[in-house]
Short mmCIF file of C-alpha atoms and ligand atoms in Angstrom, two decimals:
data_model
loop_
_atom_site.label_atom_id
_atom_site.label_comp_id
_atom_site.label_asym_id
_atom_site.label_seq_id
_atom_site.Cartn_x
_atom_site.Cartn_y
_atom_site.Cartn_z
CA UNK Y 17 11.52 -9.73 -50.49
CA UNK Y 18 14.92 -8.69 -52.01
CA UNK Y 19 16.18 -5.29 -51.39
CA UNK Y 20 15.04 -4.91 -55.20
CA UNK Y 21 11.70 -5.62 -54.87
CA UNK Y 22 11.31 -3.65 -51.34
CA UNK Y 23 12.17 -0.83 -53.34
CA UNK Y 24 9.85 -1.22 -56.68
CA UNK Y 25 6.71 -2.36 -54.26
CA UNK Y 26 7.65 0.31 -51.49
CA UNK Y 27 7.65 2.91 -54.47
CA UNK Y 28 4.29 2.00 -55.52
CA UNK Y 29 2.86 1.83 -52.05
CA UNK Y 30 4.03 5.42 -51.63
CA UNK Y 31 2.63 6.46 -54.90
CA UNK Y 32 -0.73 4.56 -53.31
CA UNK Y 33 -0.56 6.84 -50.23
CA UNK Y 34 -0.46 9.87 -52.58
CA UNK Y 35 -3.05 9.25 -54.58
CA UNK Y 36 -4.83 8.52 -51.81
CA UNK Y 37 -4.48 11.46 -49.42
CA UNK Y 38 -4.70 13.43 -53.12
CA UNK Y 39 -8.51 11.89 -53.66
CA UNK Y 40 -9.40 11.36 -49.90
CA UNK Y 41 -11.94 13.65 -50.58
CA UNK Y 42 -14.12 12.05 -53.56
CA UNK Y 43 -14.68 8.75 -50.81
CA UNK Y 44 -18.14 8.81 -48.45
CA UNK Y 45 -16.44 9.81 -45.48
CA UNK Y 46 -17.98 6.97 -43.27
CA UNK Y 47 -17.85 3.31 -44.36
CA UNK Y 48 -21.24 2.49 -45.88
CA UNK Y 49 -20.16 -1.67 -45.31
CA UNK Y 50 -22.37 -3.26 -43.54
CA UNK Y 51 -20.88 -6.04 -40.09
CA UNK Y 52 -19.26 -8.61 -42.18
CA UNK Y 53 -19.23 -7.14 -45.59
CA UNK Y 54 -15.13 -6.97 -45.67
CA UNK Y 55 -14.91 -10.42 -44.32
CA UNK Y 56 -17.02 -11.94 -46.77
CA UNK Y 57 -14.85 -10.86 -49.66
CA UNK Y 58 -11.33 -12.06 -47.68
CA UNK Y 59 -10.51 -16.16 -48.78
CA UNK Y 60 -11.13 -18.22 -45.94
CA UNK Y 61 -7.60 -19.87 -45.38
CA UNK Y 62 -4.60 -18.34 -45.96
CA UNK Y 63 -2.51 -18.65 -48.52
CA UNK Y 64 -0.54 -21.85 -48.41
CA UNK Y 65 2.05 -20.21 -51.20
CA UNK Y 66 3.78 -16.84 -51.89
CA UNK Y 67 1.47 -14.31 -54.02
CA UNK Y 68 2.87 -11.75 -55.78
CA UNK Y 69 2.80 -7.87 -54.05
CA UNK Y 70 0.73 -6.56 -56.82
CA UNK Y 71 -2.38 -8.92 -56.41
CA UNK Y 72 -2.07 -8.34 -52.46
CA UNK Y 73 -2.09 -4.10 -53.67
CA UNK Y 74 -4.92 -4.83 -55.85
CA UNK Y 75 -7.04 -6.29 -52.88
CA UNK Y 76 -6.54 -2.96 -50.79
CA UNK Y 77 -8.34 -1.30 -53.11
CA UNK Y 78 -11.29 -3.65 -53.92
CA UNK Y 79 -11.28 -5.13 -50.90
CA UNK Y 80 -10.10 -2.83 -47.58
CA UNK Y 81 -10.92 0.59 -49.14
CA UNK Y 82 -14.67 0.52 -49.36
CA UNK Y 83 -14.22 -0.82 -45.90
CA UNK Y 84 -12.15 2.03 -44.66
CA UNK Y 85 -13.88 5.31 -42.97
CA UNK Y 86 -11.79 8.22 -44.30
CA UNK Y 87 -10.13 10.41 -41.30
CA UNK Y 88 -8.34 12.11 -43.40
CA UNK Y 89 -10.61 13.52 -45.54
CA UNK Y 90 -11.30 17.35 -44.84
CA UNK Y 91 -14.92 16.26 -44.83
CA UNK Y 92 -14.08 14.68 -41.25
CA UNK Y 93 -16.15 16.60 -38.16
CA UNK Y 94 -16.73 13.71 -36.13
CA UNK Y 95 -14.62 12.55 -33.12
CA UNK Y 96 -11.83 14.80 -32.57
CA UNK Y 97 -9.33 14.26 -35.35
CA UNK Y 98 -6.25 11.65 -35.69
CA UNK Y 99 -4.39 13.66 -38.24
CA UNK Y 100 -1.18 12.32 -40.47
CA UNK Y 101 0.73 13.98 -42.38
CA UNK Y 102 3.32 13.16 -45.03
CA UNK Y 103 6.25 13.95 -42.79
CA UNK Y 104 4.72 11.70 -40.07
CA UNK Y 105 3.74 8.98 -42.31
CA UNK Y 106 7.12 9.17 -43.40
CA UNK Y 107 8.83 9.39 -40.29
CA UNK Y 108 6.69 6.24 -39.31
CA UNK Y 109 8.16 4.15 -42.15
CA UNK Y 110 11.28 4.80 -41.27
CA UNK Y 111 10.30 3.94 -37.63
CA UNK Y 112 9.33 0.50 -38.82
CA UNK Y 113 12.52 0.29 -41.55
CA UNK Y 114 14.68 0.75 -38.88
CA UNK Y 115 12.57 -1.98 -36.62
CA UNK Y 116 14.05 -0.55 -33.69
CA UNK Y 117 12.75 -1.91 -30.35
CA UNK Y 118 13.61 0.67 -27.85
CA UNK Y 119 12.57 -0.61 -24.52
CA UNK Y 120 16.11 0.20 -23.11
CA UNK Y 121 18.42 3.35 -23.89
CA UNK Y 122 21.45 -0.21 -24.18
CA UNK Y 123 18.89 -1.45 -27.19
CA UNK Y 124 19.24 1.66 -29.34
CA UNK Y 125 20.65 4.93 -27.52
CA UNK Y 126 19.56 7.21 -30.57
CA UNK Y 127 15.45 6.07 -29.94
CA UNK Y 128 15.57 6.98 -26.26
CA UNK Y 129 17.56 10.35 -26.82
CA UNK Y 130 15.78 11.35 -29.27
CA UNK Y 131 12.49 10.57 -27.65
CA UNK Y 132 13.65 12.58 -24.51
CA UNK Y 133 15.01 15.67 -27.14
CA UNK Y 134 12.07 15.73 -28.69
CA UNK Y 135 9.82 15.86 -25.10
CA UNK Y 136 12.20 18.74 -24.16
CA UNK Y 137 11.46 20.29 -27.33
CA UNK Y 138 7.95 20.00 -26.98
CA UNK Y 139 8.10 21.48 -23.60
CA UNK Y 140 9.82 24.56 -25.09
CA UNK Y 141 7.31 24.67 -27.86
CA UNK Y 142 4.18 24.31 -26.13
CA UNK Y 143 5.26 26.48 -22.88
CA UNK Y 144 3.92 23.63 -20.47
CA UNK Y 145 6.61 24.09 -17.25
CA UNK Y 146 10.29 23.96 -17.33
CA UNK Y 147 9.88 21.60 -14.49
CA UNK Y 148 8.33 18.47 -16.73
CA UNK Y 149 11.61 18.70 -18.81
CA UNK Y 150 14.31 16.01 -18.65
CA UNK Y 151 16.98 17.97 -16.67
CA UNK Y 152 15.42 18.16 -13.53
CA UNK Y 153 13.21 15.19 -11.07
CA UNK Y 154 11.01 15.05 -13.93
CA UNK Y 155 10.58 13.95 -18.10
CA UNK Y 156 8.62 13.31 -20.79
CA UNK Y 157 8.08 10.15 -22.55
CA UNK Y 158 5.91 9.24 -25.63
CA UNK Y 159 3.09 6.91 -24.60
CA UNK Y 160 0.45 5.10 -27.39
CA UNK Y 161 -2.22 6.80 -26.28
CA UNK Y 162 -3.99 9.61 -23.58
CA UNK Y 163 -5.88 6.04 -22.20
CA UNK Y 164 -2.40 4.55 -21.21
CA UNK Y 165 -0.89 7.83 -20.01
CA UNK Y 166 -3.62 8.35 -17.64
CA UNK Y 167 -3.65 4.58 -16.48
CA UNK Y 168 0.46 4.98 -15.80
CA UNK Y 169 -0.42 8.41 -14.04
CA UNK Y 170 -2.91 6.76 -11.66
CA UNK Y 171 -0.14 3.79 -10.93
CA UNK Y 172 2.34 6.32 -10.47
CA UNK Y 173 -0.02 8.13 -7.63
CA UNK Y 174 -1.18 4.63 -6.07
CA UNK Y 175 2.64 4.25 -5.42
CA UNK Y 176 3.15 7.37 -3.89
CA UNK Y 177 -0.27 6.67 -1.67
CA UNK Y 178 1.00 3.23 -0.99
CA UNK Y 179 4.64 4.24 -0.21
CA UNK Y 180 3.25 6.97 2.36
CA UNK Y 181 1.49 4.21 4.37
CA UNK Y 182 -2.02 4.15 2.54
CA UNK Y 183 -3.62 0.51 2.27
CA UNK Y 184 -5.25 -0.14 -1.66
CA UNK Y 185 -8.67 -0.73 -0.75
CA UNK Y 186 -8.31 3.27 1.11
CA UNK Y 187 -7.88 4.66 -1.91
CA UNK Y 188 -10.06 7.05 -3.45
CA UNK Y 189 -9.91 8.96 -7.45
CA UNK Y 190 -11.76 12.05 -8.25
CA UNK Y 191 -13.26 12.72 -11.77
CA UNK Y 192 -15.95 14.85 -13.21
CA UNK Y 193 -18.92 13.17 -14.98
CA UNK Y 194 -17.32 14.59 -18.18
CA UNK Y 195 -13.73 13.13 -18.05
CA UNK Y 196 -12.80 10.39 -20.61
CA UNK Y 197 -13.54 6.51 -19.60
CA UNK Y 198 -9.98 5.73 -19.78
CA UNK Y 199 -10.29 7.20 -16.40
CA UNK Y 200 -12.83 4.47 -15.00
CA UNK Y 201 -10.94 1.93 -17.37
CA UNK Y 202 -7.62 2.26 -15.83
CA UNK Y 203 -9.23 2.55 -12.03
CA UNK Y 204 -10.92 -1.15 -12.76
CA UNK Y 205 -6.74 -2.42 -14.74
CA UNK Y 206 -5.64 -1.15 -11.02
CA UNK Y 207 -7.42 -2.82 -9.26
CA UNK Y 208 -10.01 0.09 -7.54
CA UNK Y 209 -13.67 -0.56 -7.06
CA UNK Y 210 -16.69 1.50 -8.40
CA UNK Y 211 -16.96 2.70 -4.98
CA UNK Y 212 -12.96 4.36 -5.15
CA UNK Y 213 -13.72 6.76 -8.23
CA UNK Y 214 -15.67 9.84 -6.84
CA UNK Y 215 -18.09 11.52 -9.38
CA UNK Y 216 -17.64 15.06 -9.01
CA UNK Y 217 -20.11 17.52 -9.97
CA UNK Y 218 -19.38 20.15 -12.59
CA UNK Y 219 -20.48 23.63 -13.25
CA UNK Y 220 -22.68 24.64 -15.92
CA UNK Y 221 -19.96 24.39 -18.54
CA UNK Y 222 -19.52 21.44 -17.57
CA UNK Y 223 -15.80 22.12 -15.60
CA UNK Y 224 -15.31 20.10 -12.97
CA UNK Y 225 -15.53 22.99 -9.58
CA UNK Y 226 -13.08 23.43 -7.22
CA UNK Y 227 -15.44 24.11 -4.15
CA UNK Y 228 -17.06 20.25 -4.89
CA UNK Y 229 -13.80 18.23 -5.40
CA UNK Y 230 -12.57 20.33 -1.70
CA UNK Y 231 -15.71 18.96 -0.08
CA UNK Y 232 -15.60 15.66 -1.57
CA UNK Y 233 -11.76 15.06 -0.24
CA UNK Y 234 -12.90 16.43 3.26
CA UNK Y 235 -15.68 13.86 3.00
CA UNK Y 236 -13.64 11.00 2.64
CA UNK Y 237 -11.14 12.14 4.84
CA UNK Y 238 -12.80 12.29 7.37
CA UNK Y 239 -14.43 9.04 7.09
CA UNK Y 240 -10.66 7.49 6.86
CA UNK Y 241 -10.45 6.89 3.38
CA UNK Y 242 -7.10 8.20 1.71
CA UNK Y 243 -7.81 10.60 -1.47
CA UNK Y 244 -5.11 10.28 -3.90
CA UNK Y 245 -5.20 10.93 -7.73
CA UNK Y 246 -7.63 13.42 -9.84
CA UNK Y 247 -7.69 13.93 -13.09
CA UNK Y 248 -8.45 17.04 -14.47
CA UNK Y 249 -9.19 17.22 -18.52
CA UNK Y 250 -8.37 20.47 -20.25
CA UNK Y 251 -10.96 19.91 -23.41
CA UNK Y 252 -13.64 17.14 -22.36
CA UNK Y 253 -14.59 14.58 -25.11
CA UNK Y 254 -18.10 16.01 -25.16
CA UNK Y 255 -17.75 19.69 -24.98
CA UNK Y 256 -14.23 20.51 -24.67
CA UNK Y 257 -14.56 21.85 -20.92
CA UNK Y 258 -11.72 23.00 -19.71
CA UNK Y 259 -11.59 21.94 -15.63
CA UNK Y 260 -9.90 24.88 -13.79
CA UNK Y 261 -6.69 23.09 -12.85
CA UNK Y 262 -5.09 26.26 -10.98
CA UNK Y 263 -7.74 26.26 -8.88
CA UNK Y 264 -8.25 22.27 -8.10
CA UNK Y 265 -4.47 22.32 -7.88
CA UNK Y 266 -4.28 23.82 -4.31
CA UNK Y 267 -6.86 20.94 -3.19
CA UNK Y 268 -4.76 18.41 -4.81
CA UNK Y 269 -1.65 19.79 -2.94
CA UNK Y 270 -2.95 20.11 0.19
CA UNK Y 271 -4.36 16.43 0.52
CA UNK Y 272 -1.76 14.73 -1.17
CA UNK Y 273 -3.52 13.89 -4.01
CA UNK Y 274 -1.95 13.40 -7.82
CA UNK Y 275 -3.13 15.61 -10.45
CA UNK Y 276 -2.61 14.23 -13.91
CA UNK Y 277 -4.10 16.74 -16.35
CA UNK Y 278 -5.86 15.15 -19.32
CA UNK Y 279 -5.68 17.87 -22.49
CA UNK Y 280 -6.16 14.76 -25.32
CA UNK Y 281 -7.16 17.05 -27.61
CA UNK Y 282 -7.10 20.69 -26.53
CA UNK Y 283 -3.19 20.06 -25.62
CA UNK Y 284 -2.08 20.97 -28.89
CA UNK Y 285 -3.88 24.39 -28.95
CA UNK Y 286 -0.74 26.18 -27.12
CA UNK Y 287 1.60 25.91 -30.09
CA UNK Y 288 -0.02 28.95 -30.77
CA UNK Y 289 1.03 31.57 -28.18
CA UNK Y 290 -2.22 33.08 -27.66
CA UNK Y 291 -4.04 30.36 -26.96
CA UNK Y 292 -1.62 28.74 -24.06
CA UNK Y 293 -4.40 29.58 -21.71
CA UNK Y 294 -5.01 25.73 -22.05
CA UNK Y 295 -1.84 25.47 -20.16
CA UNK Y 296 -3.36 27.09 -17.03
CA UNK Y 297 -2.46 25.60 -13.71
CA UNK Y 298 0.05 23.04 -15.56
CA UNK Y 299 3.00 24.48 -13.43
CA UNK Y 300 1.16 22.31 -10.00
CA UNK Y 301 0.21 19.29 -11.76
CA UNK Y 302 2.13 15.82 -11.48
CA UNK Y 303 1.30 14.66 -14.57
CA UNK Y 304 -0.09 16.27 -18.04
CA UNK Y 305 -0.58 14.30 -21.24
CA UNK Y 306 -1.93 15.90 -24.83
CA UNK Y 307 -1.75 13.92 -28.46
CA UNK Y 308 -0.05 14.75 -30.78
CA UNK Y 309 -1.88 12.12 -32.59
CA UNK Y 310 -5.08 14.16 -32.60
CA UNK Y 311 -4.34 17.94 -33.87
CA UNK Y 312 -0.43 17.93 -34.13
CA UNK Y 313 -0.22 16.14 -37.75
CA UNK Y 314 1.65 12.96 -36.28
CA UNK Y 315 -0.47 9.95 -36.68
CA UNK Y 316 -1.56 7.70 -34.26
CA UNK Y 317 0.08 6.35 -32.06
CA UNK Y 318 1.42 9.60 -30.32
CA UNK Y 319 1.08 10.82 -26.60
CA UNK Y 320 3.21 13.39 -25.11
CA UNK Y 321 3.32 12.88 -21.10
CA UNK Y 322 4.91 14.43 -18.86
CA UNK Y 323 5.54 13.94 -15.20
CA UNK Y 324 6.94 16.41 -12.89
CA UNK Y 325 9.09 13.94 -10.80
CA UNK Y 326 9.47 10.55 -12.24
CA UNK Y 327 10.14 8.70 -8.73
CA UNK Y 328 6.58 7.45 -7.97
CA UNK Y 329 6.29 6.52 -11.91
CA UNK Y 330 9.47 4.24 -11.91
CA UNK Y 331 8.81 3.20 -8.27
CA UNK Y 332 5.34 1.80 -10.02
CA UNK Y 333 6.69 0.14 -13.35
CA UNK Y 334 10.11 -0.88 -12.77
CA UNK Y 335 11.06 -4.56 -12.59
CA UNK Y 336 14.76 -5.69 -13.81
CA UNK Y 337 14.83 -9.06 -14.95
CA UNK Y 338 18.59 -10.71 -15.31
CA UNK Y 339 18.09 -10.81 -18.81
CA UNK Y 340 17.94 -6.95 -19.01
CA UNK Y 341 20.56 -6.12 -17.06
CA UNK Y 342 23.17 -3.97 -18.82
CA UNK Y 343 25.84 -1.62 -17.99
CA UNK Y 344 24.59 1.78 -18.92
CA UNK Y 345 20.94 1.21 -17.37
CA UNK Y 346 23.56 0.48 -13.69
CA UNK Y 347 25.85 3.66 -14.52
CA UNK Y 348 22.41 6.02 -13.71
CA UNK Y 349 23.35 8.05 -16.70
CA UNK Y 350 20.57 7.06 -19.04
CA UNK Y 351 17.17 6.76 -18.75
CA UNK Y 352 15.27 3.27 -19.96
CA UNK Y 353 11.85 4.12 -20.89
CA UNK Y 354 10.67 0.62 -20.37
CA UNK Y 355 9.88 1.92 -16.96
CA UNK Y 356 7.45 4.83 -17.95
CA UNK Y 357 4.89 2.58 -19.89
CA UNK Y 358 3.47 -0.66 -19.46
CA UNK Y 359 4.70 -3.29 -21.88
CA UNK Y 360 8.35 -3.47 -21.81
CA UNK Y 361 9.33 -3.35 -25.76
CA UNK Y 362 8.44 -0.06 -28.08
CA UNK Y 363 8.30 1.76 -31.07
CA UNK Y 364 10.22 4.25 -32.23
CA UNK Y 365 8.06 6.99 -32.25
CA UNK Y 366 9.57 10.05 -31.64
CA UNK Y 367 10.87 9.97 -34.82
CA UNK Y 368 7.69 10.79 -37.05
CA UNK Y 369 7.10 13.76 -34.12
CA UNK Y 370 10.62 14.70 -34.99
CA UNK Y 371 9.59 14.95 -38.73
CA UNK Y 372 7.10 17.02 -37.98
CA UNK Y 373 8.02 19.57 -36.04
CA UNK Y 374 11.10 20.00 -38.29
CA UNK Y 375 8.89 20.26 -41.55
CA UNK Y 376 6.11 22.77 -39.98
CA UNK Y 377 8.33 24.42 -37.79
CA UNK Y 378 6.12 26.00 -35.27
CA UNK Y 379 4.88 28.45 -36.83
CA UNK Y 380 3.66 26.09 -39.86
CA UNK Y 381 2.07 24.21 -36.57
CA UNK Y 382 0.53 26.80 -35.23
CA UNK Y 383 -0.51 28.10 -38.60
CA UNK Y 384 -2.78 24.99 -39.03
CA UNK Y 385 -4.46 25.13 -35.49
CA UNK Y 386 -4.73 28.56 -35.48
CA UNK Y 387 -7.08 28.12 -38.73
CA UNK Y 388 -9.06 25.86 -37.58
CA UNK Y 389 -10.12 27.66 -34.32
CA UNK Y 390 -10.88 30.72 -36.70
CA UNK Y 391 -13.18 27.92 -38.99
CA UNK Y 392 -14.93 27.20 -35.59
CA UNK Y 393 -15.49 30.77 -35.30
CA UNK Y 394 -16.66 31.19 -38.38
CA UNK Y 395 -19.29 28.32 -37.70
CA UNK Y 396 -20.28 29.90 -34.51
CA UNK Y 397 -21.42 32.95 -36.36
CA UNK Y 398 -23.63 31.27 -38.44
CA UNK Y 399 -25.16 29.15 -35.87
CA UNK Y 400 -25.89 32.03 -33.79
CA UNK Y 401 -27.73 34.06 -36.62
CA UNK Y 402 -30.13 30.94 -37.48
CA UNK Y 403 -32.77 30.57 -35.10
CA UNK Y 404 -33.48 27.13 -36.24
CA UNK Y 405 -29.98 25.79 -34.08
CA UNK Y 406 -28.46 26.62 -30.60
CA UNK Y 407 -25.16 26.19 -29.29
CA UNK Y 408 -24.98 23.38 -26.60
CA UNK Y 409 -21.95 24.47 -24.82
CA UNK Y 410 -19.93 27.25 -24.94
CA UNK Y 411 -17.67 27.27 -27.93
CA UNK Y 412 -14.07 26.29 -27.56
CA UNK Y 413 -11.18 26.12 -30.06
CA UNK Y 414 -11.93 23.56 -32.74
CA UNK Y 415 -15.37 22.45 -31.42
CA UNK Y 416 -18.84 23.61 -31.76
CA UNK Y 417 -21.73 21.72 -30.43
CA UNK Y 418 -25.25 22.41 -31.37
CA UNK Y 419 -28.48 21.40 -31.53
CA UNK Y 420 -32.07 21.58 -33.57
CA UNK Y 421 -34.63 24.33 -31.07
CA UNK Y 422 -36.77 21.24 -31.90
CA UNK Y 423 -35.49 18.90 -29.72
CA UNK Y 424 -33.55 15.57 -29.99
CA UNK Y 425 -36.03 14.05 -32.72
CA UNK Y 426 -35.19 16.90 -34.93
CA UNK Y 427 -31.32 16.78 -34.09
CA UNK Y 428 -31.31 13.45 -34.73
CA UNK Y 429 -33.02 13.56 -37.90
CA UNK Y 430 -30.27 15.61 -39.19
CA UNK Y 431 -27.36 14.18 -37.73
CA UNK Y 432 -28.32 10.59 -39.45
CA UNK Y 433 -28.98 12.81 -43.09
CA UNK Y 434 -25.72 14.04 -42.83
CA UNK Y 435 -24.14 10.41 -42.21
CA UNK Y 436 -26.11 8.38 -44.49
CA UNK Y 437 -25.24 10.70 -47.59
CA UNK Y 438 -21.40 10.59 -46.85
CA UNK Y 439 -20.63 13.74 -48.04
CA UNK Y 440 -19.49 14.65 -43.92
CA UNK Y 441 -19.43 12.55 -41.15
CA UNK Y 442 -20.33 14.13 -37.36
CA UNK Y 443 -20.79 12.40 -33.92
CA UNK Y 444 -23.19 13.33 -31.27
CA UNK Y 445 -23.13 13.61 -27.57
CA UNK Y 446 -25.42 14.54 -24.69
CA UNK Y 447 -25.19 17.33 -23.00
CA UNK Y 448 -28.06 18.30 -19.88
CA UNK Y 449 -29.76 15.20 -20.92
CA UNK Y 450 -29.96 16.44 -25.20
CA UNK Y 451 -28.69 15.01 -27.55
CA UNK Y 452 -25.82 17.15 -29.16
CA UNK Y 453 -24.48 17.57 -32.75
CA UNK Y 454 -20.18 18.07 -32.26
CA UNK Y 455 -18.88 19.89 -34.94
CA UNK Y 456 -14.99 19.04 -34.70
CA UNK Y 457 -12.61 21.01 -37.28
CA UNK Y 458 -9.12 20.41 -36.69
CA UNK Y 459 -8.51 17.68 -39.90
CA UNK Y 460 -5.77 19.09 -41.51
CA UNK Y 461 -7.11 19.62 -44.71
CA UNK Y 462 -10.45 20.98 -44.06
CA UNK Y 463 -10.87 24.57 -45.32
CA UNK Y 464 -13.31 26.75 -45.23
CA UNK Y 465 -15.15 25.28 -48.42
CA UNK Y 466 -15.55 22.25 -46.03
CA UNK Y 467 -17.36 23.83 -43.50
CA UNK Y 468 -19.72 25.89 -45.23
CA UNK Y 469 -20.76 23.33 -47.19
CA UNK Y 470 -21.27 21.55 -43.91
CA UNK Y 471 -23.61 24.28 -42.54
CA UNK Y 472 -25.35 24.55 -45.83
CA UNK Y 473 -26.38 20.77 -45.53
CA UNK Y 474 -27.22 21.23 -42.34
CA UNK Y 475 -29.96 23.75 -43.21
CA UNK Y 476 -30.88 22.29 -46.40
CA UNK Y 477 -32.13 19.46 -44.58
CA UNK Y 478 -33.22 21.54 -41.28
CA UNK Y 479 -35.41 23.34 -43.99
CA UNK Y 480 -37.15 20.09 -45.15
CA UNK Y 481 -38.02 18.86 -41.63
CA UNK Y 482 -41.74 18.47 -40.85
N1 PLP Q 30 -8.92 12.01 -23.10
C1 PLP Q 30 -9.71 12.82 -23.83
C2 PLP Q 30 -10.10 14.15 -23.29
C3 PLP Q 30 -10.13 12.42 -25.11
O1 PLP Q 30 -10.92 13.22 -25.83
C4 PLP Q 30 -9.72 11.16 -25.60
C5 PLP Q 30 -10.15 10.70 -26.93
O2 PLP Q 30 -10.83 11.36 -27.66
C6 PLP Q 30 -8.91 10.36 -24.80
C7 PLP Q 30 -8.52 10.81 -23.55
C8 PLP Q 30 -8.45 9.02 -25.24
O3 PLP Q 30 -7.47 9.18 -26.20
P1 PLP Q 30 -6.56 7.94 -26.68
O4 PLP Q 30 -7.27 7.36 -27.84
O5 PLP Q 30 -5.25 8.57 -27.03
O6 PLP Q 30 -6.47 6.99 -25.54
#
């Protein structure tokens, strides 16, 4: 493709993302396809000669479109969100114009330092501690996802067990019942058995309680085994719980165990300065991690992480090969970030977050969260005044989780309704053993038209059920 044609087809694939994001709204938010559907209409060999850029546009629409379920329509309450925006997708094309592969700071300085500006930046926005910036033992670092930063937080605590003496097999994780899988994923990638991860029970909104992890560390303790990593989530997957991490803190300290705080989703809540409750307890973690690919308008792939002192995490992932050796990574003076993640090469990422905070501001970013949680309200109210629907869990931020009084047959009913006309799309959960509608408002363009028209479906069809 001649610099000519890169700019006539890039033009009209930008033009395509406009129209797009412009008409998002007119799709069925879910895919209707059925398994197989968009393979059946792809040729079965490729092409053996060049086809021209148009014919290969042409076949996103008639071909991938119908087969694409529509995040970024307003209409989206399922999940939590995974936002874009057009400074992010912008700063993401740039990202892959410049085809940058930063996995030292030798293989382009300006990815790393920008990565580790933008981390300090985010420190200062957010208000998590001074102590996760870059000028002191620890740093941030952008990860792909809350899944990998919790699998390099666990690595970086197995060191630090391993390095004061403990043998693997010792080893025990603590969790609540409510804390993402990535958790139980990344204790099987290193190498811990079912019988390492501890279950911990929760309280009745579902936070994981301080007085059970305590006993649960003495338990194993005393039966020789060496406690050494919990994570604590600030806004569970189901419910958004919020684990009281100033309180499991002091147990962490005191038995030498790593706290990495999971806040996926909720993270994003304290650009707004009344809402940095969610930061709670922060200032004794090791390790914290939010998205910025979820409610912070950067699209996936974006995980902030932060680690209060990066010794343990580079003890656990660094390797130098010959072939990388260089002579700023031997001065000391710059940091190579192939040794906070797992693969060695990466993206450069930090440049879409860059975008984004520059074109919001934080205000504009707070602005946007700060809306939603006031749209959650909103929904709250109503809920509460129909007797038909209870809440499921205690309301927090952007999510609100219901049920039908009638039970799960009736929730059900009205969950599939929703789904199968495609004018919203919602997820469920369980929560004390019932099933569970989760409302999630945080897509960037969903208004308050959205969500009333939500709730009026919702009672449209909870008025026609038997
Ligand atoms: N942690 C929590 C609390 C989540 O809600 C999620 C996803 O929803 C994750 C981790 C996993 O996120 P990721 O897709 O970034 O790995």
């Amino acid at each position: 493709m001649t610099p000519d044609e890169f700019r006539r087809h890039g033009a009209d694939v930008v033009e395509w993302i406009a129209h797009y994001l412009e008409t998002v709204e007119e799709h069925p938010v879910a895919s209707p396809l059925a398994p197989g559907d968009v393979r059946a209409l792809l040729p079965a060999h490729p092409p053996q000669h060049p086809e021209p850029f148009e014919d290969v546009l042409a076949d996103v629409d008639r071909i991938i479109l119908p087969g694409v379920t529509h995040w970024q329509s307003p209409n989206w309450f399922a999940y939590f969100p995974a936002n874009s925006s057009g400074p992010s997708i912008l700063g993401e094309l740039l990202s892959a114009g410049l085809g940058v592969q930063g996995m030292l700071w030798a293989t382009s300085p300006a990815c790393t330092e920008l990565e580790t500006h933008v981390l300090d930046w985010m420190v200062e926005l957010l208000g998590p501690p001074d102590r996760f910036g870059s000028t002191g033992a620890g740093g941030g670092v952008i990860e792909d996802s809350a899944s990998s930063a919790t699998l390099v937080a666990l690595l970086a605590g197995r060191q630090r067990a391993v390095d004061a003496g403990a043998e693997l097999g010792a080893l025990v994780a603590y969790a609540s019942a409510h804390t993402h899988s990535s958790l139980e994923k990344a204790a099987r990638i290193a190498g811990l058995g079912p019988d390492q991860v501890r279950t911990v029970a929760v309280d009745g909104e579902f936070a994981l309680r301080p007085d059970a992890l305590a006993a649960a560390v003495e338990e194993d303790r005393s039966a020789g085994r060496v406690p050494f990593f919990c994570c604590a989530t600030v806004g569970t997957t189901s419910s958004l719980a919020v684990d009281p991490v100033a309180e499991l803190a002091p147990v962490c300290a005191g038995a030498g165990v790593w706290l990495h705080v999971d806040g996926a989703m909720a993270g994003s809540a304290a650009v707004c300065p009344e809402l940095r409750w969610v930061n709670d307890g922060l200032d004794r973690a090791d390790s914290y991690a939010f998205n910025p690919h979820k409610w912070l308008f950067t699209n996936f792939d974006c995980t902030c992480f932060w680690v209060a002192d990066r010794s343990a995490l580079l003890a656990a992932l660094s390797i130098l090969p010959e072939y990388l050796r260089n002579e700023a990574s031997e001065s000391g003076a710059v940091i190579d970030y192939r040794d906070w993640q797992l693969p060695l090469g990466r993206r450069f990422r930090a440049l879409k977050l860059w975008f984004v905070i520059r074109h919001y501001g934080a205000e504009g970013l707070a602005h946007h969260v700060r809306r939603h949680v006031a749209l959650a309200e909103e929904l709250v109210g109503w809920v509460r005044a129909d007797e038909r629907f209870v809440l499921a869990a205690p309301p927090r931020l952007g999510l609100v989780c219901l049920r039908h009084v009638d039970g799960d047959d009736a929730t059900r009913a009205l969950l599939d309704a929703v789904n199968a006309s495609g004018e919203q799309y919602l997820t469920h959960t369980r929560l004390d053993g019932r099933l569970v509608i989760r409302v999630s408002i945080g897509q960037a363009h969903t208004e308050e038209r959205h969500v009333r028209a939500l709730w009026d479906h919702l009672t449209s069809l909870a008025d026609g059920l038997p």
